[in-house]
């Protein structure tokens, strides 16, 4: 909502109550109880019908050497990733370039659908299958292409959600997005073709990405 005392449950509920609401920072209270623990969050009210709560904004540690082990997503959420050694965030991001992550324990209270956006890779909206991002459960997901950012592989979409020692991934035959949180091993795939190759857009100023939940 527009103040702490009038917080909406989520960005989705806000969109349902006010269909003309624009994207921006609003007060939400996902547990639906006293508004004393309400907090501000960024809502995307335009993409794929809106109602998306921003839970994670990240940049790349070594974008110019993309496949180097030194490259990683920064920061990482507080999801399980024992091989990660980048900064862990539990601070709610208030914009797509405010590089923080909502406490992962809260993601499930915001919703189940996922929107992944990046300025170096295609955007996908995904629903749970046997896999669940918010429950850290590997398995199938049902995704659609929301925005073609890269110039190739427009028909490819992720089909599963997997967890690895360094972080999770959106995968198909290979990886579309790999949230590698290690600055000493692996690299953070952003491949629109889902082949785990360096097909991300090159030479993009301020490379970054986001995860939204609805």
PDB file of C-alpha atoms in Angstrom:
ATOM      1  CA  UNK A   1       0.000   0.000   0.000  1.00  0.00           C
ATOM      2  CA  UNK A   2       0.902   3.657   0.131  1.00  0.00           C
ATOM      3  CA  UNK A   3       1.797   3.635   3.845  1.00  0.00           C
ATOM      4  CA  UNK A   4       2.791   1.124   6.525  1.00  0.00           C
ATOM      5  CA  UNK A   5      -0.654   1.276   8.126  1.00  0.00           C
ATOM      6  CA  UNK A   6      -2.307   0.400   4.817  1.00  0.00           C
ATOM      7  CA  UNK A   7       0.151  -2.226   3.582  1.00  0.00           C
ATOM      8  CA  UNK A   8      -1.030  -4.730   0.973  1.00  0.00           C
ATOM      9  CA  UNK A   9      -0.256  -8.412   1.414  1.00  0.00           C
ATOM     10  CA  UNK A  10       1.872  -8.461  -1.734  1.00  0.00           C
ATOM     11  CA  UNK A  11       2.362  -6.561  -4.973  1.00  0.00           C
ATOM     12  CA  UNK A  12      -0.105  -8.997  -6.551  1.00  0.00           C
ATOM     13  CA  UNK A  13      -2.862  -8.082  -4.100  1.00  0.00           C
ATOM     14  CA  UNK A  14      -2.131  -4.394  -4.653  1.00  0.00           C
ATOM     15  CA  UNK A  15      -2.516  -4.875  -8.416  1.00  0.00           C
ATOM     16  CA  UNK A  16      -5.782  -6.751  -7.933  1.00  0.00           C
ATOM     17  CA  UNK A  17      -7.230  -3.985  -5.758  1.00  0.00           C
ATOM     18  CA  UNK A  18      -5.863  -1.118  -7.849  1.00  0.00           C
ATOM     19  CA  UNK A  19      -5.546  -2.317 -11.464  1.00  0.00           C
ATOM     20  CA  UNK A  20      -4.144   1.036 -12.625  1.00  0.00           C
ATOM     21  CA  UNK A  21      -1.350   1.115 -10.032  1.00  0.00           C
ATOM     22  CA  UNK A  22       2.095   1.813 -11.511  1.00  0.00           C
ATOM     23  CA  UNK A  23       5.424   0.148 -10.796  1.00  0.00           C
ATOM     24  CA  UNK A  24       7.291   1.495  -7.788  1.00  0.00           C
ATOM     25  CA  UNK A  25       8.021   1.049  -4.089  1.00  0.00           C
ATOM     26  CA  UNK A  26       5.054   0.148  -1.874  1.00  0.00           C
ATOM     27  CA  UNK A  27       4.411  -1.196   1.615  1.00  0.00           C
ATOM     28  CA  UNK A  28       3.624  -4.917   1.849  1.00  0.00           C
ATOM     29  CA  UNK A  29       2.865  -7.285   4.732  1.00  0.00           C
ATOM     30  CA  UNK A  30       2.984 -10.875   3.409  1.00  0.00           C
ATOM     31  CA  UNK A  31       2.052 -12.557   6.703  1.00  0.00           C
ATOM     32  CA  UNK A  32      -1.195 -10.593   6.838  1.00  0.00           C
ATOM     33  CA  UNK A  33      -1.049  -9.915  10.561  1.00  0.00           C
ATOM     34  CA  UNK A  34      -0.205  -6.735  12.380  1.00  0.00           C
ATOM     35  CA  UNK A  35       1.281  -4.110  10.096  1.00  0.00           C
ATOM     36  CA  UNK A  36       4.083  -3.594  12.622  1.00  0.00           C
ATOM     37  CA  UNK A  37       6.305  -5.870  10.528  1.00  0.00           C
ATOM     38  CA  UNK A  38       5.246  -4.477   7.142  1.00  0.00           C
ATOM     39  CA  UNK A  39       8.103  -3.386   4.900  1.00  0.00           C
ATOM     40  CA  UNK A  40       8.724  -1.587   1.644  1.00  0.00           C
ATOM     41  CA  UNK A  41       9.311  -3.507  -1.578  1.00  0.00           C
ATOM     42  CA  UNK A  42       9.519  -2.727  -5.272  1.00  0.00           C
ATOM     43  CA  UNK A  43       6.562  -3.845  -7.396  1.00  0.00           C
ATOM     44  CA  UNK A  44       6.671  -4.445 -11.153  1.00  0.00           C
ATOM     45  CA  UNK A  45       3.078  -3.730 -12.141  1.00  0.00           C
ATOM     46  CA  UNK A  46       3.634  -3.875 -15.892  1.00  0.00           C
ATOM     47  CA  UNK A  47       5.508  -7.010 -16.984  1.00  0.00           C
ATOM     48  CA  UNK A  48       3.275  -9.991 -17.831  1.00  0.00           C
ATOM     49  CA  UNK A  49       0.247  -8.441 -16.143  1.00  0.00           C
ATOM     50  CA  UNK A  50       2.110  -7.038 -13.139  1.00  0.00           C
ATOM     51  CA  UNK A  51       1.768  -8.053  -9.513  1.00  0.00           C
ATOM     52  CA  UNK A  52       5.441  -8.984  -9.171  1.00  0.00           C
ATOM     53  CA  UNK A  53       7.382  -8.384  -5.939  1.00  0.00           C
ATOM     54  CA  UNK A  54      11.119  -7.830  -6.381  1.00  0.00           C
ATOM     55  CA  UNK A  55      13.034 -10.237  -4.141  1.00  0.00           C
ATOM     56  CA  UNK A  56      16.529 -10.196  -5.658  1.00  0.00           C
ATOM     57  CA  UNK A  57      18.689  -7.742  -7.609  1.00  0.00           C
ATOM     58  CA  UNK A  58      22.226  -8.696  -8.549  1.00  0.00           C
ATOM     59  CA  UNK A  59      25.170  -7.707 -10.670  1.00  0.00           C
ATOM     60  CA  UNK A  60      28.091  -9.731 -12.042  1.00  0.00           C
ATOM     61  CA  UNK A  61      31.453  -9.718 -10.293  1.00  0.00           C
ATOM     62  CA  UNK A  62      33.639 -10.124 -13.413  1.00  0.00           C
ATOM     63  CA  UNK A  63      31.374  -9.522 -16.407  1.00  0.00           C
ATOM     64  CA  UNK A  64      34.241  -8.731 -18.794  1.00  0.00           C
ATOM     65  CA  UNK A  65      35.718 -12.195 -18.111  1.00  0.00           C
ATOM     66  CA  UNK A  66      32.383 -13.951 -18.054  1.00  0.00           C
ATOM     67  CA  UNK A  67      33.481 -17.589 -18.008  1.00  0.00           C
ATOM     68  CA  UNK A  68      36.277 -17.037 -15.489  1.00  0.00           C
ATOM     69  CA  UNK A  69      35.986 -18.678 -12.076  1.00  0.00           C
ATOM     70  CA  UNK A  70      36.254 -15.187 -10.583  1.00  0.00           C
ATOM     71  CA  UNK A  71      32.885 -14.225 -12.073  1.00  0.00           C
ATOM     72  CA  UNK A  72      29.827 -14.669  -9.847  1.00  0.00           C
ATOM     73  CA  UNK A  73      26.469 -13.127  -9.036  1.00  0.00           C
ATOM     74  CA  UNK A  74      26.768 -10.499  -6.292  1.00  0.00           C
ATOM     75  CA  UNK A  75      25.242 -10.593  -3.751  1.00  0.00           C
ATOM     76  CA  UNK A  76      23.416 -13.880  -3.249  1.00  0.00           C
ATOM     77  CA  UNK A  77      20.195 -14.557  -1.339  1.00  0.00           C
ATOM     78  CA  UNK A  78      20.175 -16.585   1.869  1.00  0.00           C
ATOM     79  CA  UNK A  79      19.233 -19.768   0.004  1.00  0.00           C
ATOM     80  CA  UNK A  80      21.281 -22.925   0.623  1.00  0.00           C
ATOM     81  CA  UNK A  81      24.535 -22.770  -1.327  1.00  0.00           C
ATOM     82  CA  UNK A  82      27.408 -24.235   0.653  1.00  0.00           C
ATOM     83  CA  UNK A  83      29.940 -23.595  -2.104  1.00  0.00           C
ATOM     84  CA  UNK A  84      29.220 -19.875  -2.335  1.00  0.00           C
ATOM     85  CA  UNK A  85      31.595 -17.267  -0.950  1.00  0.00           C
ATOM     86  CA  UNK A  86      30.094 -13.954  -2.086  1.00  0.00           C
ATOM     87  CA  UNK A  87      28.216 -11.593   0.209  1.00  0.00           C
ATOM     88  CA  UNK A  88      24.849 -12.879   1.464  1.00  0.00           C
ATOM     89  CA  UNK A  89      22.020 -10.345   1.591  1.00  0.00           C
ATOM     90  CA  UNK A  90      18.816 -10.218   3.626  1.00  0.00           C
ATOM     91  CA  UNK A  91      18.025  -6.617   2.694  1.00  0.00           C
ATOM     92  CA  UNK A  92      14.944  -6.021   0.541  1.00  0.00           C
ATOM     93  CA  UNK A  93      15.989  -4.499  -2.825  1.00  0.00           C
ATOM     94  CA  UNK A  94      14.093  -1.306  -3.640  1.00  0.00           C
ATOM     95  CA  UNK A  95      15.005  -1.116  -7.324  1.00  0.00           C
ATOM     96  CA  UNK A  96      16.316  -3.327 -10.090  1.00  0.00           C
ATOM     97  CA  UNK A  97      19.808  -1.893  -9.574  1.00  0.00           C
ATOM     98  CA  UNK A  98      19.745  -1.911  -5.761  1.00  0.00           C
ATOM     99  CA  UNK A  99      21.825  -5.050  -5.394  1.00  0.00           C
ATOM    100  CA  UNK A 100      20.303  -6.842  -2.428  1.00  0.00           C
ATOM    101  CA  UNK A 101      18.028  -9.827  -1.730  1.00  0.00           C
ATOM    102  CA  UNK A 102      14.979 -10.261   0.475  1.00  0.00           C
ATOM    103  CA  UNK A 103      15.473 -12.847   3.225  1.00  0.00           C
ATOM    104  CA  UNK A 104      14.910 -16.109   1.358  1.00  0.00           C
ATOM    105  CA  UNK A 105      12.690 -17.372   4.189  1.00  0.00           C
ATOM    106  CA  UNK A 106      10.119 -14.750   3.127  1.00  0.00           C
ATOM    107  CA  UNK A 107       9.979 -15.553  -0.582  1.00  0.00           C
ATOM    108  CA  UNK A 108       7.311 -18.228  -0.208  1.00  0.00           C
ATOM    109  CA  UNK A 109       4.975 -15.821   1.581  1.00  0.00           C
ATOM    110  CA  UNK A 110       5.073 -13.513  -1.450  1.00  0.00           C
ATOM    111  CA  UNK A 111       3.948 -16.092  -4.021  1.00  0.00           C
ATOM    112  CA  UNK A 112       4.917 -19.091  -6.140  1.00  0.00           C
ATOM    113  CA  UNK A 113       5.359 -17.776  -9.681  1.00  0.00           C
ATOM    114  CA  UNK A 114       8.772 -16.469 -10.693  1.00  0.00           C
ATOM    115  CA  UNK A 115       9.887 -13.775 -13.118  1.00  0.00           C
ATOM    116  CA  UNK A 116      13.560 -13.613 -14.023  1.00  0.00           C
ATOM    117  CA  UNK A 117      14.809 -10.491 -15.795  1.00  0.00           C
ATOM    118  CA  UNK A 118      18.239  -9.397 -16.990  1.00  0.00           C
ATOM    119  CA  UNK A 119      19.695  -6.855 -19.382  1.00  0.00           C
ATOM    120  CA  UNK A 120      22.053  -9.523 -20.774  1.00  0.00           C
ATOM    121  CA  UNK A 121      19.645 -12.459 -21.117  1.00  0.00           C
ATOM    122  CA  UNK A 122      16.026 -13.198 -22.029  1.00  0.00           C
ATOM    123  CA  UNK A 123      13.209 -12.762 -19.511  1.00  0.00           C
ATOM    124  CA  UNK A 124      11.122 -15.729 -18.395  1.00  0.00           C
ATOM    125  CA  UNK A 125       7.998 -16.130 -16.263  1.00  0.00           C
ATOM    126  CA  UNK A 126       7.705 -19.546 -14.628  1.00  0.00           C
ATOM    127  CA  UNK A 127       5.107 -21.497 -12.678  1.00  0.00           C
ATOM    128  CA  UNK A 128       5.782 -24.416 -10.382  1.00  0.00           C
ATOM    129  CA  UNK A 129       5.644 -27.990 -11.614  1.00  0.00           C
ATOM    130  CA  UNK A 130       7.271 -30.647  -9.479  1.00  0.00           C
ATOM    131  CA  UNK A 131       9.954 -28.081  -8.701  1.00  0.00           C
ATOM    132  CA  UNK A 132       9.592 -25.016  -6.521  1.00  0.00           C
ATOM    133  CA  UNK A 133      11.961 -22.093  -6.315  1.00  0.00           C
ATOM    134  CA  UNK A 134      10.593 -20.750  -3.045  1.00  0.00           C
ATOM    135  CA  UNK A 135      10.746 -24.199  -1.417  1.00  0.00           C
ATOM    136  CA  UNK A 136      14.200 -24.979  -2.839  1.00  0.00           C
ATOM    137  CA  UNK A 137      12.764 -28.110  -4.417  1.00  0.00           C
ATOM    138  CA  UNK A 138      14.355 -29.304  -7.634  1.00  0.00           C
ATOM    139  CA  UNK A 139      12.053 -30.440 -10.418  1.00  0.00           C
ATOM    140  CA  UNK A 140      10.034 -29.274 -13.394  1.00  0.00           C
ATOM    141  CA  UNK A 141       8.819 -25.724 -13.955  1.00  0.00           C
ATOM    142  CA  UNK A 142       6.585 -24.313 -16.687  1.00  0.00           C
ATOM    143  CA  UNK A 143       8.073 -21.198 -18.267  1.00  0.00           C
ATOM    144  CA  UNK A 144       7.279 -18.796 -21.067  1.00  0.00           C
ATOM    145  CA  UNK A 145       9.394 -16.201 -22.812  1.00  0.00           C
ATOM    146  CA  UNK A 146       8.355 -12.736 -21.626  1.00  0.00           C
ATOM    147  CA  UNK A 147      10.920 -10.574 -23.396  1.00  0.00           C
ATOM    148  CA  UNK A 148      13.484 -11.339 -26.067  1.00  0.00           C
ATOM    149  CA  UNK A 149      16.656  -9.540 -24.970  1.00  0.00           C
ATOM    150  CA  UNK A 150      19.250 -11.608 -26.809  1.00  0.00           C
ATOM    151  CA  UNK A 151      19.207 -11.923 -30.586  1.00  0.00           C
ATOM    152  CA  UNK A 152      19.226 -15.708 -30.737  1.00  0.00           C
ATOM    153  CA  UNK A 153      17.344 -18.744 -29.403  1.00  0.00           C
ATOM    154  CA  UNK A 154      14.005 -16.993 -28.942  1.00  0.00           C
ATOM    155  CA  UNK A 155      12.020 -20.224 -28.688  1.00  0.00           C
ATOM    156  CA  UNK A 156      14.028 -21.796 -25.885  1.00  0.00           C
ATOM    157  CA  UNK A 157      12.669 -21.730 -22.320  1.00  0.00           C
ATOM    158  CA  UNK A 158      13.780 -23.297 -19.022  1.00  0.00           C
ATOM    159  CA  UNK A 159      12.092 -26.541 -18.012  1.00  0.00           C
ATOM    160  CA  UNK A 160      13.536 -27.266 -14.587  1.00  0.00           C
ATOM    161  CA  UNK A 161      14.860 -25.671 -11.420  1.00  0.00           C
ATOM    162  CA  UNK A 162      18.007 -27.238  -9.978  1.00  0.00           C
ATOM    163  CA  UNK A 163      20.201 -26.636  -6.953  1.00  0.00           C
ATOM    164  CA  UNK A 164      23.979 -26.837  -6.971  1.00  0.00           C
ATOM    165  CA  UNK A 165      26.664 -26.256  -4.365  1.00  0.00           C
ATOM    166  CA  UNK A 166      27.299 -22.715  -5.626  1.00  0.00           C
ATOM    167  CA  UNK A 167      23.658 -21.771  -6.223  1.00  0.00           C
ATOM    168  CA  UNK A 168      20.515 -22.721  -8.165  1.00  0.00           C
ATOM    169  CA  UNK A 169      19.839 -22.692 -11.900  1.00  0.00           C
ATOM    170  CA  UNK A 170      17.043 -22.410 -14.442  1.00  0.00           C
ATOM    171  CA  UNK A 171      17.788 -25.285 -16.800  1.00  0.00           C
ATOM    172  CA  UNK A 172      16.605 -27.117 -19.890  1.00  0.00           C
ATOM    173  CA  UNK A 173      19.021 -29.275 -21.817  1.00  0.00           C
ATOM    174  CA  UNK A 174      21.637 -26.998 -20.257  1.00  0.00           C
ATOM    175  CA  UNK A 175      21.538 -23.882 -18.125  1.00  0.00           C
ATOM    176  CA  UNK A 176      19.741 -20.622 -18.976  1.00  0.00           C
ATOM    177  CA  UNK A 177      20.579 -18.909 -15.689  1.00  0.00           C
ATOM    178  CA  UNK A 178      23.033 -20.208 -13.115  1.00  0.00           C
ATOM    179  CA  UNK A 179      23.216 -18.137  -9.938  1.00  0.00           C
ATOM    180  CA  UNK A 180      26.808 -19.078  -9.212  1.00  0.00           C
ATOM    181  CA  UNK A 181      27.791 -17.447  -5.935  1.00  0.00           C
ATOM    182  CA  UNK A 182      31.406 -18.588  -5.891  1.00  0.00           C
ATOM    183  CA  UNK A 183      34.232 -16.251  -6.864  1.00  0.00           C
ATOM    184  CA  UNK A 184      36.665 -19.156  -7.064  1.00  0.00           C
ATOM    185  CA  UNK A 185      34.882 -21.850  -9.119  1.00  0.00           C
ATOM    186  CA  UNK A 186      32.336 -22.184 -11.952  1.00  0.00           C
ATOM    187  CA  UNK A 187      30.741 -19.148 -13.656  1.00  0.00           C
ATOM    188  CA  UNK A 188      27.235 -17.597 -13.686  1.00  0.00           C
ATOM    189  CA  UNK A 189      25.656 -18.773 -16.941  1.00  0.00           C
ATOM    190  CA  UNK A 190      23.258 -16.332 -18.640  1.00  0.00           C
ATOM    191  CA  UNK A 191      22.519 -18.232 -21.842  1.00  0.00           C
ATOM    192  CA  UNK A 192      19.299 -17.496 -23.812  1.00  0.00           C
ATOM    193  CA  UNK A 193      19.807 -20.790 -25.666  1.00  0.00           C
ATOM    194  CA  UNK A 194      19.940 -22.881 -22.493  1.00  0.00           C
ATOM    195  CA  UNK A 195      23.163 -24.591 -23.559  1.00  0.00           C
ATOM    196  CA  UNK A 196      25.373 -23.435 -20.671  1.00  0.00           C
ATOM    197  CA  UNK A 197      27.518 -21.359 -23.017  1.00  0.00           C
ATOM    198  CA  UNK A 198      28.616 -17.725 -23.032  1.00  0.00           C
ATOM    199  CA  UNK A 199      25.731 -16.517 -25.219  1.00  0.00           C
ATOM    200  CA  UNK A 200      24.841 -13.587 -22.956  1.00  0.00           C
ATOM    201  CA  UNK A 201      24.829 -10.082 -24.427  1.00  0.00           C
ATOM    202  CA  UNK A 202      28.312  -8.596 -24.492  1.00  0.00           C
ATOM    203  CA  UNK A 203      29.520  -5.064 -23.715  1.00  0.00           C
ATOM    204  CA  UNK A 204      26.373  -4.043 -21.841  1.00  0.00           C
ATOM    205  CA  UNK A 205      26.798  -1.169 -19.353  1.00  0.00           C
ATOM    206  CA  UNK A 206      25.793  -2.014 -15.776  1.00  0.00           C
ATOM    207  CA  UNK A 207      24.981  -5.717 -16.357  1.00  0.00           C
ATOM    208  CA  UNK A 208      22.451  -6.996 -13.856  1.00  0.00           C
ATOM    209  CA  UNK A 209      19.458  -9.227 -13.247  1.00  0.00           C
ATOM    210  CA  UNK A 210      16.443  -9.653 -11.008  1.00  0.00           C
ATOM    211  CA  UNK A 211      14.100 -12.245  -9.569  1.00  0.00           C
ATOM    212  CA  UNK A 212      10.488 -11.331  -8.843  1.00  0.00           C
ATOM    213  CA  UNK A 213       7.840 -13.477  -7.137  1.00  0.00           C
ATOM    214  CA  UNK A 214       4.048 -13.341  -7.628  1.00  0.00           C
TER     215      UNK A 214
END
